[in-house]
CSV table of C-alpha atoms in Angstrom, one decimal:
chain,number,residue,atom,x,y,z
A,27,MET,CA,6.5,12.7,-17.6
A,28,PRO,CA,5.0,16.0,-19.1
A,29,LEU,CA,3.2,15.4,-21.9
A,30,PHE,CA,4.9,18.7,-23.9
A,31,HIS,CA,8.5,16.7,-23.0
A,32,ILE,CA,9.4,14.3,-25.7
A,33,HIS,CA,10.2,11.6,-23.5
A,34,GLY,CA,6.3,11.8,-22.0
A,35,LEU,CA,4.6,12.2,-25.5
A,36,ILE,CA,6.6,9.6,-27.3
A,37,ALA,CA,7.7,7.2,-24.7
A,38,GLY,CA,4.9,7.7,-22.0
A,39,VAL,CA,1.8,8.3,-23.8
A,40,LEU,CA,1.7,7.4,-27.7
A,41,ALA,CA,4.3,4.8,-28.1
A,42,PRO,CA,2.0,2.8,-25.5
A,43,LEU,CA,-0.9,3.4,-27.2
A,44,SER,CA,0.3,2.4,-30.4
A,45,ALA,CA,1.5,-0.7,-29.1
A,46,GLY,CA,-2.4,-1.0,-27.6
A,47,SER,CA,-1.9,-0.7,-24.0
A,48,GLN,CA,-3.3,1.7,-21.6
A,49,VAL,CA,-1.8,4.9,-19.9
A,50,PHE,CA,-2.6,6.6,-16.7
A,51,CYS,CA,-2.1,9.8,-17.0
A,52,THR,CA,-1.7,12.1,-13.3
A,53,PRO,CA,-1.9,15.7,-12.7
A,54,GLY,CA,1.9,15.5,-11.9
A,55,PHE,CA,5.0,14.0,-10.7
A,56,ASN,CA,3.9,13.9,-6.9
A,57,ALA,CA,6.3,10.9,-4.9
A,58,LEU,CA,4.0,11.1,-1.9
A,59,LYS,CA,1.0,10.0,-4.2
A,60,PHE,CA,3.2,7.6,-6.5
A,61,PHE,CA,2.6,4.3,-4.9
A,62,ALA,CA,-1.3,5.1,-4.0
A,63,TRP,CA,-1.3,5.5,-7.8
A,64,MET,CA,0.6,3.1,-8.5
A,65,ASP,CA,-1.9,0.8,-6.5
A,66,GLU,CA,-5.3,2.2,-8.5
A,67,ALA,CA,-3.4,1.7,-12.0
A,68,LYS,CA,-1.7,-1.4,-11.4
A,69,PRO,CA,0.8,-0.7,-14.0
A,70,THR,CA,3.1,-3.0,-15.4
A,71,TRP,CA,6.0,-0.1,-16.2
A,72,TYR,CA,6.6,3.2,-15.5
A,73,THR,CA,9.0,5.8,-16.7
A,74,ALA,CA,10.6,8.8,-15.3
A,75,VAL,CA,13.5,11.0,-15.1
A,76,PRO,CA,16.2,9.9,-12.6
A,77,THR,CA,15.3,12.6,-10.3
A,78,MET,CA,11.7,11.2,-10.0
A,79,HIS,CA,13.8,7.9,-9.7
A,80,GLN,CA,15.3,9.2,-6.6
A,81,ALA,CA,12.5,10.4,-5.0
A,82,ILE,CA,10.8,6.8,-5.6
A,83,VAL,CA,13.4,5.1,-4.4
A,84,GLN,CA,13.7,7.4,-0.9
A,85,ARG,CA,9.8,6.5,-0.3
A,86,ALA,CA,10.0,2.8,-1.9
A,87,LYS,CA,10.7,1.1,1.6
A,88,GLY,CA,7.6,2.6,3.5
A,89,ASN,CA,5.5,1.3,0.4
A,90,ALA,CA,6.5,-2.5,0.4
A,91,ASP,CA,3.4,-3.9,0.5
A,92,VAL,CA,1.9,-1.6,-2.8
A,93,ILE,CA,5.3,-2.8,-4.7
A,94,ALA,CA,4.4,-6.7,-3.8
A,95,ARG,CA,0.9,-6.5,-5.1
A,96,ASN,CA,1.5,-4.6,-8.1
A,97,PRO,CA,4.9,-6.3,-9.7
A,98,LEU,CA,6.3,-4.5,-12.4
A,99,ARG,CA,8.3,-6.0,-15.9
A,100,PHE,CA,10.5,-3.1,-16.3
A,101,LEU,CA,11.3,0.3,-15.5
A,102,ARG,CA,12.2,3.2,-17.4
A,103,SER,CA,14.6,6.4,-17.4
A,104,SER,CA,15.4,8.8,-19.8
A,105,SER,CA,16.3,12.7,-20.9
A,106,SER,CA,19.4,12.4,-18.3
A,107,SER,CA,21.9,9.5,-17.4
A,108,MET,CA,21.0,7.3,-14.6
A,109,PRO,CA,23.8,7.3,-11.4
A,110,PRO,CA,24.1,3.7,-11.2
A,111,GLN,CA,23.6,3.5,-7.6
A,112,VAL,CA,20.3,4.2,-8.4
A,113,ILE,CA,19.7,2.1,-11.3
A,114,LYS,CA,20.9,-0.5,-8.8
A,115,GLU,CA,18.5,0.1,-5.8
A,116,LEU,CA,15.3,0.5,-8.1
A,117,GLU,CA,16.0,-2.8,-10.0
A,118,GLU,CA,16.3,-4.5,-6.4
A,119,ILE,CA,13.3,-2.6,-4.9
A,120,PHE,CA,10.9,-3.2,-7.7
A,121,LYS,CA,13.0,-7.0,-8.8
A,122,ALA,CA,12.8,-5.7,-12.4
A,123,PRO,CA,15.3,-4.0,-15.4
A,124,LEU,CA,15.7,-0.7,-15.7
A,125,ILE,CA,16.1,0.4,-19.6
A,126,GLU,CA,18.1,3.8,-20.1
A,127,PRO,CA,17.8,4.3,-23.6
A,128,THR,CA,20.3,7.3,-23.3
A,129,ALA,CA,23.0,5.2,-21.4
């Protein structure tokens, strides 16, 4: 999420840092690089908007090995409501719950 956006700044950076976590910042969202960044950063969760999540779902099948090496505790979505089918797909792919605070 861009840091000029409240979702990116608060949920993506300030809240994790205040809890003692580390933050991995990318130069922007790039669905083609998402899984390489996942392998590099070894995240325990990530946050995105629905359009980003949909792009990740589209590329997940070809990256099952990366997903298996980097299990997530949860996923977060905000800024717009998430289509129920995408929630279901994400939770099945990552075997983790999706938290949607705007629901």
